[in-house]
PDB file of C-alpha atoms and ligand atoms in Angstrom:
ATOM      1  CA  UNK A   1     -19.603   3.594 -17.553  1.00  0.00           C
ATOM      2  CA  UNK A   2     -20.134  -0.156 -17.914  1.00  0.00           C
ATOM      3  CA  UNK A   3     -20.758  -2.453 -14.950  1.00  0.00           C
ATOM      4  CA  UNK A   4     -17.359  -4.099 -15.113  1.00  0.00           C
ATOM      5  CA  UNK A   5     -15.576  -0.764 -14.879  1.00  0.00           C
ATOM      6  CA  UNK A   6     -17.910   0.374 -12.107  1.00  0.00           C
ATOM      7  CA  UNK A   7     -17.091  -2.791 -10.100  1.00  0.00           C
ATOM      8  CA  UNK A   8     -13.393  -2.239 -10.618  1.00  0.00           C
ATOM      9  CA  UNK A   9     -13.714   1.345  -9.382  1.00  0.00           C
ATOM     10  CA  UNK A  10     -15.727   0.231  -6.363  1.00  0.00           C
ATOM     11  CA  UNK A  11     -13.080  -2.341  -5.503  1.00  0.00           C
ATOM     12  CA  UNK A  12     -10.268   0.181  -5.721  1.00  0.00           C
ATOM     13  CA  UNK A  13     -12.147   2.625  -3.477  1.00  0.00           C
ATOM     14  CA  UNK A  14     -12.850  -0.133  -0.940  1.00  0.00           C
ATOM     15  CA  UNK A  15      -9.230  -1.282  -1.057  1.00  0.00           C
ATOM     16  CA  UNK A  16      -7.798   2.193  -0.467  1.00  0.00           C
ATOM     17  CA  UNK A  17     -10.540   2.887   2.092  1.00  0.00           C
ATOM     18  CA  UNK A  18      -9.542  -0.159   4.110  1.00  0.00           C
ATOM     19  CA  UNK A  19      -5.802  -0.073   3.568  1.00  0.00           C
ATOM     20  CA  UNK A  20      -4.897   3.560   2.957  1.00  0.00           C
ATOM     21  CA  UNK A  21      -1.432   4.275   1.572  1.00  0.00           C
ATOM     22  CA  UNK A  22       0.859   6.858   3.156  1.00  0.00           C
ATOM     23  CA  UNK A  23      -1.316   6.868   6.266  1.00  0.00           C
ATOM     24  CA  UNK A  24      -0.091   7.848   9.704  1.00  0.00           C
ATOM     25  CA  UNK A  25       0.550  10.772  11.996  1.00  0.00           C
ATOM     26  CA  UNK A  26       3.613  12.893  11.490  1.00  0.00           C
ATOM     27  CA  UNK A  27       4.827  15.765  13.615  1.00  0.00           C
ATOM     28  CA  UNK A  28       7.944  16.858  11.748  1.00  0.00           C
ATOM     29  CA  UNK A  29       6.443  17.695   8.338  1.00  0.00           C
ATOM     30  CA  UNK A  30       7.320  21.034   6.726  1.00  0.00           C
ATOM     31  CA  UNK A  31       3.709  21.768   5.832  1.00  0.00           C
ATOM     32  CA  UNK A  32       0.432  20.531   7.150  1.00  0.00           C
ATOM     33  CA  UNK A  33      -3.227  21.448   7.351  1.00  0.00           C
ATOM     34  CA  UNK A  34      -6.407  19.999   8.748  1.00  0.00           C
ATOM     35  CA  UNK A  35      -9.701  19.442   7.006  1.00  0.00           C
ATOM     36  CA  UNK A  36     -13.164  18.662   8.248  1.00  0.00           C
ATOM     37  CA  UNK A  37     -16.284  17.682   6.364  1.00  0.00           C
ATOM     38  CA  UNK A  38     -19.142  18.153   8.839  1.00  0.00           C
ATOM     39  CA  UNK A  39     -21.714  16.760   6.386  1.00  0.00           C
ATOM     40  CA  UNK A  40     -20.217  13.302   6.749  1.00  0.00           C
ATOM     41  CA  UNK A  41     -17.937  13.667   9.766  1.00  0.00           C
ATOM     42  CA  UNK A  42     -14.718  13.124   7.814  1.00  0.00           C
ATOM     43  CA  UNK A  43     -11.577  14.566   9.328  1.00  0.00           C
ATOM     44  CA  UNK A  44      -8.143  14.514   7.825  1.00  0.00           C
ATOM     45  CA  UNK A  45      -4.755  16.036   8.274  1.00  0.00           C
ATOM     46  CA  UNK A  46      -2.388  16.261   5.324  1.00  0.00           C
ATOM     47  CA  UNK A  47       1.340  16.673   5.891  1.00  0.00           C
ATOM     48  CA  UNK A  48       4.118  17.021   3.382  1.00  0.00           C
ATOM     49  CA  UNK A  49       7.665  18.052   2.643  1.00  0.00           C
ATOM     50  CA  UNK A  50       8.755  19.889  -0.481  1.00  0.00           C
ATOM     51  CA  UNK A  51      11.854  19.311  -2.530  1.00  0.00           C
ATOM     52  CA  UNK A  52      12.283  22.642  -4.297  1.00  0.00           C
ATOM     53  CA  UNK A  53       8.812  23.279  -5.676  1.00  0.00           C
ATOM     54  CA  UNK A  54       7.922  19.600  -5.890  1.00  0.00           C
ATOM     55  CA  UNK A  55       5.912  17.616  -3.404  1.00  0.00           C
ATOM     56  CA  UNK A  56       8.247  15.074  -1.909  1.00  0.00           C
ATOM     57  CA  UNK A  57       7.050  13.137   1.118  1.00  0.00           C
ATOM     58  CA  UNK A  58       3.280  13.348   1.521  1.00  0.00           C
ATOM     59  CA  UNK A  59       0.889  11.557   3.821  1.00  0.00           C
ATOM     60  CA  UNK A  60      -2.270  11.925   5.848  1.00  0.00           C
ATOM     61  CA  UNK A  61      -4.066  10.777   8.940  1.00  0.00           C
ATOM     62  CA  UNK A  62      -7.533  11.142  10.348  1.00  0.00           C
ATOM     63  CA  UNK A  63     -10.839   9.376  10.326  1.00  0.00           C
ATOM     64  CA  UNK A  64     -13.456   9.293   7.662  1.00  0.00           C
ATOM     65  CA  UNK A  65     -15.736   7.280   5.445  1.00  0.00           C
ATOM     66  CA  UNK A  66     -14.380   4.898   2.810  1.00  0.00           C
ATOM     67  CA  UNK A  67     -14.610   7.500   0.056  1.00  0.00           C
ATOM     68  CA  UNK A  68     -12.758  10.225   1.968  1.00  0.00           C
ATOM     69  CA  UNK A  69     -10.064   7.798   3.106  1.00  0.00           C
ATOM     70  CA  UNK A  70      -9.667   6.330  -0.378  1.00  0.00           C
ATOM     71  CA  UNK A  71      -9.527   9.804  -1.871  1.00  0.00           C
ATOM     72  CA  UNK A  72      -6.786  10.897   0.529  1.00  0.00           C
ATOM     73  CA  UNK A  73      -4.853   7.675  -0.090  1.00  0.00           C
ATOM     74  CA  UNK A  74      -5.043   7.963  -3.875  1.00  0.00           C
ATOM     75  CA  UNK A  75      -4.240  11.667  -3.640  1.00  0.00           C
ATOM     76  CA  UNK A  76      -0.967  11.039  -1.813  1.00  0.00           C
ATOM     77  CA  UNK A  77       0.046   8.600  -4.552  1.00  0.00           C
ATOM     78  CA  UNK A  78      -1.035  10.978  -7.314  1.00  0.00           C
ATOM     79  CA  UNK A  79       0.674  14.171  -6.113  1.00  0.00           C
ATOM     80  CA  UNK A  80       4.034  12.814  -5.005  1.00  0.00           C
ATOM     81  CA  UNK A  81       6.643  14.367  -7.285  1.00  0.00           C
ATOM     82  CA  UNK A  82       4.303  16.994  -8.733  1.00  0.00           C
ATOM     83  CA  UNK A  83       4.933  20.727  -8.577  1.00  0.00           C
ATOM     84  CA  UNK A  84       2.500  22.880  -6.640  1.00  0.00           C
ATOM     85  CA  UNK A  85       0.894  24.079  -9.865  1.00  0.00           C
ATOM     86  CA  UNK A  86       0.575  20.550 -11.216  1.00  0.00           C
ATOM     87  CA  UNK A  87      -1.094  19.421  -7.995  1.00  0.00           C
ATOM     88  CA  UNK A  88      -3.546  22.348  -8.135  1.00  0.00           C
ATOM     89  CA  UNK A  89      -4.276  21.550 -11.786  1.00  0.00           C
ATOM     90  CA  UNK A  90      -4.903  17.906 -10.930  1.00  0.00           C
ATOM     91  CA  UNK A  91      -7.315  18.948  -8.202  1.00  0.00           C
ATOM     92  CA  UNK A  92      -9.228  21.128 -10.672  1.00  0.00           C
ATOM     93  CA  UNK A  93      -9.537  18.163 -13.019  1.00  0.00           C
ATOM     94  CA  UNK A  94     -10.737  15.922 -10.210  1.00  0.00           C
ATOM     95  CA  UNK A  95     -13.190  18.572  -9.063  1.00  0.00           C
ATOM     96  CA  UNK A  96     -14.670  18.853 -12.568  1.00  0.00           C
ATOM     97  CA  UNK A  97     -14.918  15.068 -12.716  1.00  0.00           C
ATOM     98  CA  UNK A  98     -16.872  14.713  -9.478  1.00  0.00           C
ATOM     99  CA  UNK A  99     -19.092  17.771  -9.958  1.00  0.00           C
ATOM    100  CA  UNK A 100     -19.688  17.806 -13.710  1.00  0.00           C
ATOM    101  CA  UNK A 101     -18.660  14.340 -14.814  1.00  0.00           C
ATOM    102  CA  UNK A 102     -16.067  15.755 -17.182  1.00  0.00           C
ATOM    103  CA  UNK A 103     -12.776  14.099 -18.008  1.00  0.00           C
ATOM    104  CA  UNK A 104     -13.354  10.486 -16.940  1.00  0.00           C
ATOM    105  CA  UNK A 105     -10.985   9.465 -19.749  1.00  0.00           C
ATOM    106  CA  UNK A 106      -8.431  12.200 -19.000  1.00  0.00           C
ATOM    107  CA  UNK A 107      -5.075  10.373 -18.818  1.00  0.00           C
ATOM    108  CA  UNK A 108      -3.774  12.961 -16.359  1.00  0.00           C
ATOM    109  CA  UNK A 109      -6.343  11.790 -13.815  1.00  0.00           C
ATOM    110  CA  UNK A 110      -5.131   8.195 -13.996  1.00  0.00           C
ATOM    111  CA  UNK A 111      -6.470   6.180 -11.059  1.00  0.00           C
ATOM    112  CA  UNK A 112      -8.414   9.192  -9.813  1.00  0.00           C
ATOM    113  CA  UNK A 113     -11.004   8.313 -12.474  1.00  0.00           C
ATOM    114  CA  UNK A 114     -12.359   5.850  -9.903  1.00  0.00           C
ATOM    115  CA  UNK A 115     -14.241   8.802  -8.402  1.00  0.00           C
ATOM    116  CA  UNK A 116     -16.252   9.475 -11.551  1.00  0.00           C
ATOM    117  CA  UNK A 117     -19.273   7.708 -10.010  1.00  0.00           C
ATOM    118  CA  UNK A 118     -19.308  10.179  -7.109  1.00  0.00           C
ATOM    119  CA  UNK A 119     -21.073  12.731  -9.287  1.00  0.00           C
ATOM    120  CA  UNK A 120     -24.293  10.772  -8.844  1.00  0.00           C
ATOM    121  CA  UNK A 121     -24.070  11.254  -5.063  1.00  0.00           C
ATOM    122  CA  UNK A 122     -23.749  15.010  -4.477  1.00  0.00           C
ATOM    123  CA  UNK A 123     -23.297  14.620  -0.721  1.00  0.00           C
ATOM    124  CA  UNK A 124     -20.240  12.476  -1.422  1.00  0.00           C
ATOM    125  CA  UNK A 125     -18.472  15.141  -3.455  1.00  0.00           C
ATOM    126  CA  UNK A 126     -17.156  16.747  -0.275  1.00  0.00           C
ATOM    127  CA  UNK A 127     -15.900  13.356   0.915  1.00  0.00           C
ATOM    128  CA  UNK A 128     -13.987  12.912  -2.330  1.00  0.00           C
ATOM    129  CA  UNK A 129     -12.470  16.412  -2.279  1.00  0.00           C
ATOM    130  CA  UNK A 130     -11.747  16.960   1.435  1.00  0.00           C
ATOM    131  CA  UNK A 131      -8.153  15.739   1.299  1.00  0.00           C
ATOM    132  CA  UNK A 132      -7.517  17.887  -1.764  1.00  0.00           C
ATOM    133  CA  UNK A 133      -8.842  21.052  -0.146  1.00  0.00           C
ATOM    134  CA  UNK A 134      -6.621  20.222   2.811  1.00  0.00           C
ATOM    135  CA  UNK A 135      -3.597  19.655   0.593  1.00  0.00           C
ATOM    136  CA  UNK A 136      -4.113  23.022  -1.093  1.00  0.00           C
ATOM    137  CA  UNK A 137      -4.455  24.695   2.312  1.00  0.00           C
ATOM    138  CA  UNK A 138      -1.177  23.126   3.412  1.00  0.00           C
ATOM    139  CA  UNK A 139       0.533  24.325   0.241  1.00  0.00           C
ATOM    140  CA  UNK A 140      -1.053  27.774   0.404  1.00  0.00           C
ATOM    141  CA  UNK A 141       0.768  28.503   3.608  1.00  0.00           C
ATOM    142  CA  UNK A 142       3.926  28.620   1.579  1.00  0.00           C
ATOM    143  CA  UNK A 143       3.135  29.643  -1.959  1.00  0.00           C
ATOM    144  CA  UNK A 144       0.550  32.245  -2.817  1.00  0.00           C
ATOM    145  CA  UNK A 145       0.358  31.246  -6.465  1.00  0.00           C
ATOM    146  CA  UNK A 146      -1.447  28.009  -5.586  1.00  0.00           C
ATOM    147  CA  UNK A 147      -5.021  28.361  -6.686  1.00  0.00           C
ATOM    148  CA  UNK A 148      -7.810  27.378  -4.407  1.00  0.00           C
ATOM    149  CA  UNK A 149     -11.141  26.218  -5.656  1.00  0.00           C
ATOM    150  CA  UNK A 150     -13.061  28.821  -7.623  1.00  0.00           C
TER     151      UNK A 150
HETATM  152 ZN1   ZN B 201     -17.401  11.035   3.940  1.00  0.00          ZN
END
């Protein structure tokens, strides 16, 4: 990764960390789950509605570091409109990116490629994946075919 790209990624993480999209509490969501990353102290709650088998309205609230907040924010943008299987597949791709550094140029990841640098900071991997684990937990309550992390 060149410096220019790294700076761009840093800026996007800071931007979403400071001004998260789809952020706010919601009591009337069809599905929700809570996540906690004790290593860093990140807490998040993901709530969503489904339209058929597609994720329709999705958001989150909670408190966490810039990486966990940015990850949750970018996740809500990335999974809106996806089916449950597509969302689980996207999470697997992201997980491979942040743990093994694979797929930084995968077009399916899109903006989520900003987390490629997280691989160099193993303690941050849980920050970058917390919202995703929470999303899967929320979806799992409804559909047993959703795959959790292996
Ligand atoms: Zn964190």
